[in-house]
C-alpha positions as MATLAB code, in Angstrom:
seq = 'MGTGRYGAGMRILHTSDWHLGRTLHGVDLLEHQAAHLDHLVELTRSEAVDAVVVAGDAYDRAIPPVDAVSLLSDAVTRLAEHAHVVVTPGNHDSAVRLGFGDRLLRPGVHVRARLADVGAPVVLGPRPGAASGDGSPLLVYALPYLDPDTARHVLADAADAPDAPDAEGVGGDPVRPRPLARSHEAVMGAALRRVGADLARRRATDPGVRAVVVGHAFVVGGLASDSERDIRVGGVDAVPAAAFAGRGVDYVALGHLHGPQRVTVPEVGGGEVGGGVATVARYSGSPLAFSFSELHQRKSTALVDVDRLRTDADAAVELVPAPVPRRLAEVTGSLDELLREAGEPHVDDWLRVVVTDPVRPAELYARVRSRFPHALQVTHRPPRVAEREVVTAVGPGRDPLDVARDFVEHVSGHAPSEAEVVVLREAFELALAEERSA';
ca = [
      -7.699   -8.691  -28.613;
     -11.168   -9.991  -27.854;
     -14.175   -8.031  -26.720;
     -14.129   -9.118  -23.060;
     -17.306   -9.539  -21.071;
     -18.614   -5.986  -21.512;
     -18.265   -5.610  -25.259;
     -16.033   -3.152  -27.026;
     -15.701   -0.244  -24.518;
     -12.414    1.228  -23.319;
     -11.237   -0.873  -20.390;
      -8.480   -0.392  -17.842;
      -6.995   -2.728  -15.268;
      -6.246   -0.783  -12.090;
      -3.562   -2.250   -9.826;
      -1.016   -0.895   -7.354;
       1.271   -1.586   -4.414;
       3.069   -4.618   -5.782;
       5.978   -3.921   -3.394;
       8.310   -6.190   -5.327;
      11.175   -7.230   -3.069;
       9.162   -7.118    0.153;
       9.194   -9.884    2.745;
       6.546  -11.016    5.233;
       8.122  -11.539    8.644;
      11.297  -12.691    6.939;
       9.587  -14.832    4.256;
      10.660  -14.009    0.687;
       7.513  -13.188   -1.307;
       9.059  -12.850   -4.766;
       7.765  -16.240   -5.965;
       4.210  -15.330   -4.912;
       4.527  -11.859   -6.423;
       5.615  -13.435   -9.707;
       2.514  -15.659   -9.642;
       0.314  -12.594   -9.184;
       1.951  -10.862  -12.151;
       1.283  -13.988  -14.249;
      -2.358  -13.600  -13.181;
      -2.396   -9.953  -14.309;
      -0.929  -10.816  -17.708;
      -3.559  -13.494  -18.305;
      -6.343  -11.194  -17.090;
      -5.154   -8.449  -19.434;
      -5.190  -10.866  -22.365;
      -8.470  -12.638  -21.631;
     -10.449   -9.494  -20.765;
      -9.248   -7.404  -23.717;
      -7.852   -4.683  -21.469;
      -6.786   -1.469  -23.221;
      -4.524   -0.120  -20.482;
      -2.973   -1.424  -17.274;
      -2.399    1.364  -14.733;
      -0.040    0.779  -11.801;
      -0.718    3.426   -9.142;
       2.649    3.441   -7.415;
       4.867    1.261   -5.236;
       5.809   -1.237   -7.921;
       8.973   -1.711   -5.832;
       9.127   -1.906   -2.053;
      12.115    0.405   -1.660;
      14.097    3.012   -3.525;
      16.979    0.619   -4.274;
      15.233   -2.686   -5.062;
      17.019   -6.047   -5.228;
      18.129   -7.245   -8.658;
      15.528  -10.041   -8.732;
      12.750   -7.488   -8.179;
      14.040   -5.295  -11.016;
      14.126   -8.286  -13.360;
      10.614   -9.324  -12.329;
       9.197   -5.859  -13.001;
      10.919   -5.621  -16.366;
       9.581   -9.011  -17.431;
       6.054   -8.251  -16.223;
       5.837   -4.887  -17.992;
       7.166   -6.412  -21.224;
       4.559   -9.168  -21.141;
       1.696   -6.829  -20.218;
       2.667   -4.493  -23.080;
       2.106   -7.316  -25.555;
      -1.641   -6.985  -24.852;
      -2.250   -3.410  -23.636;
      -0.759   -0.035  -22.865;
       1.022    0.037  -19.501;
       1.091    3.215  -17.400;
       3.309    3.152  -14.287;
       3.886    5.852  -11.674;
       6.178    5.802   -8.626;
       4.765    5.708   -5.107;
       6.305    6.721   -1.801;
       8.309    3.461   -1.664;
       9.692    3.781   -5.197;
      12.475    6.032   -6.354;
      11.028    8.309   -9.036;
      14.507    8.738  -10.520;
      15.246    5.012  -10.725;
      11.767    3.971  -11.849;
      11.718    6.696  -14.498;
      15.267    6.183  -15.749;
      15.241    5.595  -19.499;
      11.465    6.103  -19.764;
      11.917    7.626  -23.237;
      13.781    4.536  -24.371;
      11.028    2.100  -23.417;
       9.093    0.123  -25.979;
       5.937    1.637  -27.508;
       2.934    1.245  -25.248;
       4.896    1.518  -21.984;
       4.523    4.868  -20.215;
       6.450    5.600  -17.005;
       5.372    8.945  -15.566;
       7.895    9.830  -12.867;
       8.619   13.539  -13.481;
       6.810   16.367  -11.724;
       7.278   18.459  -14.861;
       4.857   16.122  -16.683;
       2.003   16.670  -14.209;
      -1.056   17.787  -16.184;
       0.107   16.202  -19.460;
      -1.917   13.022  -20.108;
      -1.048    9.755  -21.762;
      -3.465    9.772  -24.712;
      -4.871    6.349  -25.563;
      -7.091    5.616  -28.527;
      -9.648    2.788  -28.718;
      -8.516   -0.640  -29.826;
      -8.513   -1.189  -33.578;
     -12.004   -2.189  -34.660;
     -13.573   -1.249  -31.301;
     -16.753    0.843  -31.436;
     -15.889    2.800  -28.264;
     -18.498    5.555  -27.915;
     -17.766    8.246  -30.470;
     -14.125    7.251  -30.879;
     -12.848    9.839  -28.396;
      -9.517    9.021  -26.742;
      -8.936    8.055  -23.129;
      -6.734   10.496  -21.216;
      -4.671    9.014  -18.384;
      -3.258   11.699  -16.092;
      -0.611    9.711  -14.225;
       0.725   11.574  -11.186;
       3.931   10.435   -9.484;
       3.911   10.401   -5.675;
       3.847   14.067   -4.675;
       6.331   14.575   -1.855;
       5.315   17.973   -0.442;
       8.895   19.045    0.282;
       9.750   18.804   -3.416;
       6.425   19.253   -5.198;
       5.502   22.473   -3.336;
       8.246   24.256   -5.273;
       7.818   22.570   -8.659;
       4.013   22.798   -8.798;
       3.746   26.407   -7.609;
       2.560   28.576  -10.498;
       2.095   32.236  -11.284;
      -1.135   32.376   -9.296;
       0.944   31.707   -6.181;
       3.286   34.687   -6.758;
       3.238   37.330   -3.995;
       1.880   39.970   -6.388;
       0.166   39.926   -9.752;
       0.893   36.965  -12.109;
       3.017   39.151  -14.389;
       4.739   41.112  -11.603;
       8.415   41.829  -12.097;
      11.189   41.655   -9.547;
      14.509   43.426   -9.348;
      16.007   44.132  -12.784;
      12.832   43.149  -14.580;
      13.116   39.444  -13.704;
       9.769   37.733  -13.098;
       8.791   37.130   -9.486;
       9.207   33.493   -8.530;
       5.955   31.917   -7.344;
       5.643   31.467   -3.612;
       6.002   27.762   -2.663;
       2.792   25.928   -1.908;
       1.861   25.042    1.654;
       3.875   22.130    3.013;
       1.076   19.560    2.858;
      -0.232   16.720    0.730;
      -3.497   18.586    0.248;
      -1.739   21.622   -1.240;
       0.435   19.756   -3.738;
      -2.328   17.372   -4.820;
      -4.651   20.336   -5.273;
      -2.082   22.080   -7.482;
      -1.574   18.943   -9.564;
      -5.320   18.509  -10.030;
      -5.718   22.148  -11.080;
      -3.295   21.408  -13.901;
      -5.237   18.283  -14.783;
      -8.538   20.181  -14.765;
      -7.175   22.981  -16.928;
      -5.766   20.602  -19.535;
      -8.944   18.515  -19.557;
     -11.090   21.643  -20.009;
      -9.100   22.647  -23.105;
      -9.473   19.188  -24.615;
     -13.189   18.860  -23.803;
     -13.815   22.207  -25.511;
     -13.081   20.508  -28.845;
     -14.006   16.913  -27.932;
     -16.785   16.741  -25.295;
     -16.777   12.939  -25.357;
     -13.238   12.500  -24.095;
     -12.865   10.289  -20.979;
     -10.307   10.997  -18.265;
      -8.604    8.900  -15.598;
      -6.293   10.192  -12.857;
      -3.702    7.827  -11.385;
      -2.418    8.912   -7.980;
      -0.612    7.627   -4.887;
      -1.891    9.234   -1.701;
      -3.825    8.751    1.535;
      -7.277   10.127    0.745;
      -9.572   10.974    3.641;
     -12.154    8.221    4.085;
      -9.805    5.370    3.173;
      -9.146    2.612    5.732;
      -5.454    2.113    6.450;
      -3.558   -0.897    7.800;
      -0.260   -0.977    9.685;
       1.799   -2.031    6.647;
       1.637    1.249    4.720;
       4.579    3.545    5.295;
       3.764    6.756    7.173;
       3.771    9.680    4.709;
       2.945   12.486    7.151;
       4.575   15.831    6.472;
       4.103   18.502    9.082;
       1.837   16.109   10.999;
      -0.631   15.748    8.107;
      -0.741   12.778    5.737;
      -4.160   13.002    4.075;
      -5.739   14.525    0.988;
      -9.470   15.361    1.219;
     -11.644   13.471   -1.251;
     -13.127   16.822   -2.299;
      -9.808   17.632   -4.000;
     -10.907   15.357   -6.858;
     -14.383   16.879   -7.182;
     -15.288   19.202  -10.021;
     -12.288   18.286  -12.166;
     -14.336   16.448  -14.795;
     -12.440   13.204  -14.188;
     -14.346    9.945  -14.693;
     -12.177    7.646  -12.560;
      -9.429    8.066   -9.965;
      -7.116    5.048   -9.712;
      -5.520    5.290   -6.277;
      -2.584    3.553   -4.685;
      -1.032    3.506   -1.184;
      -3.701    1.862    0.988;
      -3.523   -1.928    0.846;
      -7.213   -2.718    1.268;
      -9.408   -2.536   -1.877;
     -12.062    0.108   -1.248;
     -14.078    2.892   -2.809;
     -13.631    6.501   -1.709;
     -16.635    8.821   -1.907;
     -15.934   11.969   -3.921;
     -18.564   14.666   -3.297;
     -20.493   15.754   -6.380;
     -20.017   19.327   -7.540;
     -22.617   20.782   -9.890;
     -21.159   21.690  -13.264;
     -17.549   21.316  -12.224;
     -14.571   23.309  -13.393;
     -14.709   21.703  -16.822;
     -18.498   21.581  -17.155;
     -20.814   18.636  -17.524;
     -21.141   17.775  -13.831;
     -19.183   14.517  -14.244;
     -19.500   12.301  -11.137;
     -16.075   10.926  -10.233;
     -15.546    7.316   -9.147;
     -12.450    6.879   -6.968;
     -11.086    3.720   -5.458;
      -8.009    1.920   -4.177;
      -7.158   -1.323   -5.933;
      -5.239   -2.484   -2.848;
      -2.117   -4.614   -2.727;
      -2.083   -8.042   -4.409;
      -0.748   -9.789   -1.289;
      -1.137   -9.254    2.453;
       1.968   -7.645    3.921;
       0.999   -7.763    7.605;
      -1.521   -9.415    9.909;
      -3.500   -6.158    9.945;
      -4.558   -7.165    6.403;
      -5.821  -10.529    7.629;
      -9.458   -9.963    6.596;
      -8.893   -8.040    3.366;
     -10.017   -9.686    0.133;
      -7.292   -8.850   -2.348;
      -8.356   -7.982   -5.875;
      -7.711   -5.969   -9.030;
     -10.169   -3.404  -10.404;
     -11.348   -4.032  -13.963;
     -12.957   -0.793  -15.144;
     -15.182   -0.266  -18.176;
     -14.574    3.460  -18.625;
     -17.459    4.000  -21.037;
     -19.994    2.707  -18.487;
     -18.844    4.871  -15.566;
     -21.303    7.683  -16.334;
     -24.334    5.448  -16.847;
     -23.831    2.660  -14.290;
     -20.800    3.272  -12.062;
     -21.383    0.200   -9.885;
     -21.548   -2.199  -12.830;
     -18.621   -0.486  -14.568;
     -16.113   -1.669  -11.948;
     -15.530   -5.353  -11.327;
     -13.208   -6.531   -8.558;
     -11.358   -9.586   -9.826;
     -10.129  -11.722   -6.887;
      -6.367  -12.090   -6.632;
      -4.866  -15.573   -6.327;
      -4.092  -16.522   -2.717;
      -0.695  -18.245   -2.486;
      -1.098  -19.064    1.203;
      -3.805  -17.967    3.625;
      -3.046  -15.578    6.462;
      -4.659  -16.638    9.757;
      -4.530  -16.347   13.533;
      -5.088  -19.190   16.018;
      -5.523  -18.814   19.765;
      -5.660  -21.444   22.495;
      -3.636  -23.609   24.832;
      -0.660  -25.337   23.277;
      -2.286  -28.763   23.684;
      -5.422  -27.552   21.882;
      -3.443  -26.072   19.018;
      -1.277  -29.168   18.605;
      -4.421  -31.286   18.280;
      -7.673  -30.826   16.331;
      -7.977  -27.052   16.774;
      -4.888  -26.419   14.700;
      -5.583  -28.913   11.917;
      -7.238  -26.440    9.439;
      -4.249  -24.099    9.641;
      -1.233  -26.330    9.129;
      -0.485  -24.806    5.703;
      -1.322  -21.179    6.594;
       0.920  -18.248    7.382;
       0.064  -17.986   11.060;
       0.064  -15.740   14.065;
      -0.082  -18.175   16.991;
      -1.262  -16.990   20.409;
      -0.712  -19.555   23.182;
      -2.835  -19.027   26.302;
      -1.380  -21.514   28.809;
      -1.121  -20.042   32.358;
       2.591  -20.936   32.373;
       4.803  -20.558   29.322;
       5.273  -24.067   27.871;
       8.793  -25.387   27.543;
      10.317  -25.146   24.032;
       7.265  -23.203   22.905;
       8.574  -21.920   19.581;
      10.084  -25.240   18.490;
       6.902  -27.159   19.329;
       4.702  -24.667   17.476;
       6.924  -24.730   14.389;
       6.933  -28.530   14.344;
       3.140  -28.395   14.034;
       2.857  -25.224   11.926;
       5.858  -24.908    9.586;
       4.628  -21.516    8.306;
       4.067  -19.889   11.713;
       5.379  -16.320   11.484;
       4.555  -15.008   14.960;
       4.385  -16.975   18.212;
       3.138  -15.190   21.325;
       2.517  -16.421   24.867;
      -0.491  -14.586   26.335;
      -1.551  -16.133   29.682;
      -5.086  -15.476   30.910;
      -5.369  -12.711   33.498;
      -7.902  -12.183   36.221;
      -9.832   -9.013   35.525;
      -8.628   -6.416   37.979;
      -7.872   -2.761   38.180;
      -4.444   -2.004   36.805;
      -1.983   -0.863   39.446;
       0.890    1.328   38.392;
       3.892    1.050   40.687;
       6.609    3.668   40.665;
      10.125    2.236   40.610;
      12.503    4.448   42.575;
      16.083    4.129   43.791;
      14.892    2.677   47.101;
      13.481   -0.496   45.556;
      15.529   -3.672   45.397;
      16.289   -4.330   41.685;
      15.696   -8.034   42.286;
      12.152   -7.289   43.512;
      11.538   -5.195   40.404;
      12.716   -8.087   38.235;
      10.462  -10.536   40.126;
       7.462   -8.262   39.543;
       8.296   -7.949   35.843;
       8.551  -11.713   35.347;
       5.207  -12.200   37.093;
       3.579   -9.456   34.999;
       4.805  -10.950   31.723;
       4.406  -14.668   32.426;
       1.459  -14.659   34.824;
       3.348  -16.373   37.640;
       6.136  -15.557   40.060;
       9.650  -16.719   39.100;
      10.806  -20.052   40.488;
      13.703  -20.300   42.922;
      16.013  -21.343   40.066;
      14.942  -18.309   38.037;
      15.528  -16.029   41.027;
      19.061  -17.407   41.304;
      19.691  -16.577   37.632;
      18.317  -13.044   38.102;
      20.449  -12.463   41.196;
      23.604  -13.657   39.393;
      22.844  -11.368   36.458;
      22.467   -8.326   38.737;
      25.630   -9.144   40.648;
      27.557   -9.528   37.396;
      26.218   -6.183   36.136;
      27.207   -4.457   39.380;
      30.683   -5.983   39.243;
      31.188   -4.740   35.681;
      29.966   -1.277   36.689;
      32.415   -1.090   39.582;
      35.331   -2.175   37.389;
      34.517    0.299   34.602;
];
């Protein structure tokens, strides 16, 4: 491998949330996802990346389609020709399915899907011939998605026992640790205590060792969109950024939120492992937009020079723009405006179209699609006169036909025509007839 643009330091490529197998309003994205993976392979080769870390949600669901499985297998194989590959499951993946056969994988591919492995790092040495600092290894602590309902039992340790750590129960059996609190904060905190303890032991003999944590969680301070799956347990879905402070970790590679962003981890003097290491944490974001709430996000991959994190954290992380297969956009206006010049720049975009005519145009959807073949959402939103909203109670004394008239006027901006009233009346009469005959 070459030296890349920063020289011979240890370098990781941080990516996440591929969601292979996902669709966008019914559009199959697999072709575009494959193009992004081609981009990652070339980036790994050209930038002399030492390790590619995938922070969860490689698949979009627990039982992915066959094409998605084949695409992931091919991508990991190709990436492993140039660098180590470390993959963890997210809340969309199945840890069991993603981790199946992990011990049979080719050298250089590390799938960390078992809770029992939390706190045990993937140990990566510098590239052959690379003068990386003092030659210390890079430790990658890859955490699978920590579902509180499962992890609170597995990650509880002797310190959580009801009595002393070595207390004995009935018949001399050791007391089982009390389960952790049912929250993301509790299980992530327990996992990071294991990471900190292991890192402290290793730094005692090799102070120069670098450490990266890979995790899939909603960390307080991150900006969410509406396309991430809700992971609340007990009404709480977030992990405080302070959970990562004082662990001695150089970089936290996060997954789950789809917008690339940095999360501020408060500095803690000295830290549990000594040295007062300032931790850089960020989300790589998803490679593609999966909803219109991601309309203004600039998708990217984080290229991290680990050896520069402690001296120049801002320069150590470069956001490499992701290829854009088709722009996501929104257009608003009357149908005539959109069918003419106003819509011209967006003919090839994935579109949300908002039509503002006072009266819903005839054959609206067909006419929009004839102009914009990639329109994904078409909405009629007539202009309304600013007025105080009036809430009307609908009781048994109101004529159902009047209620229907009011609803049509509220939605469309105009009262129903005589022909529409006839259709409404016939529908009500038919419903009443069916009710009487039931």
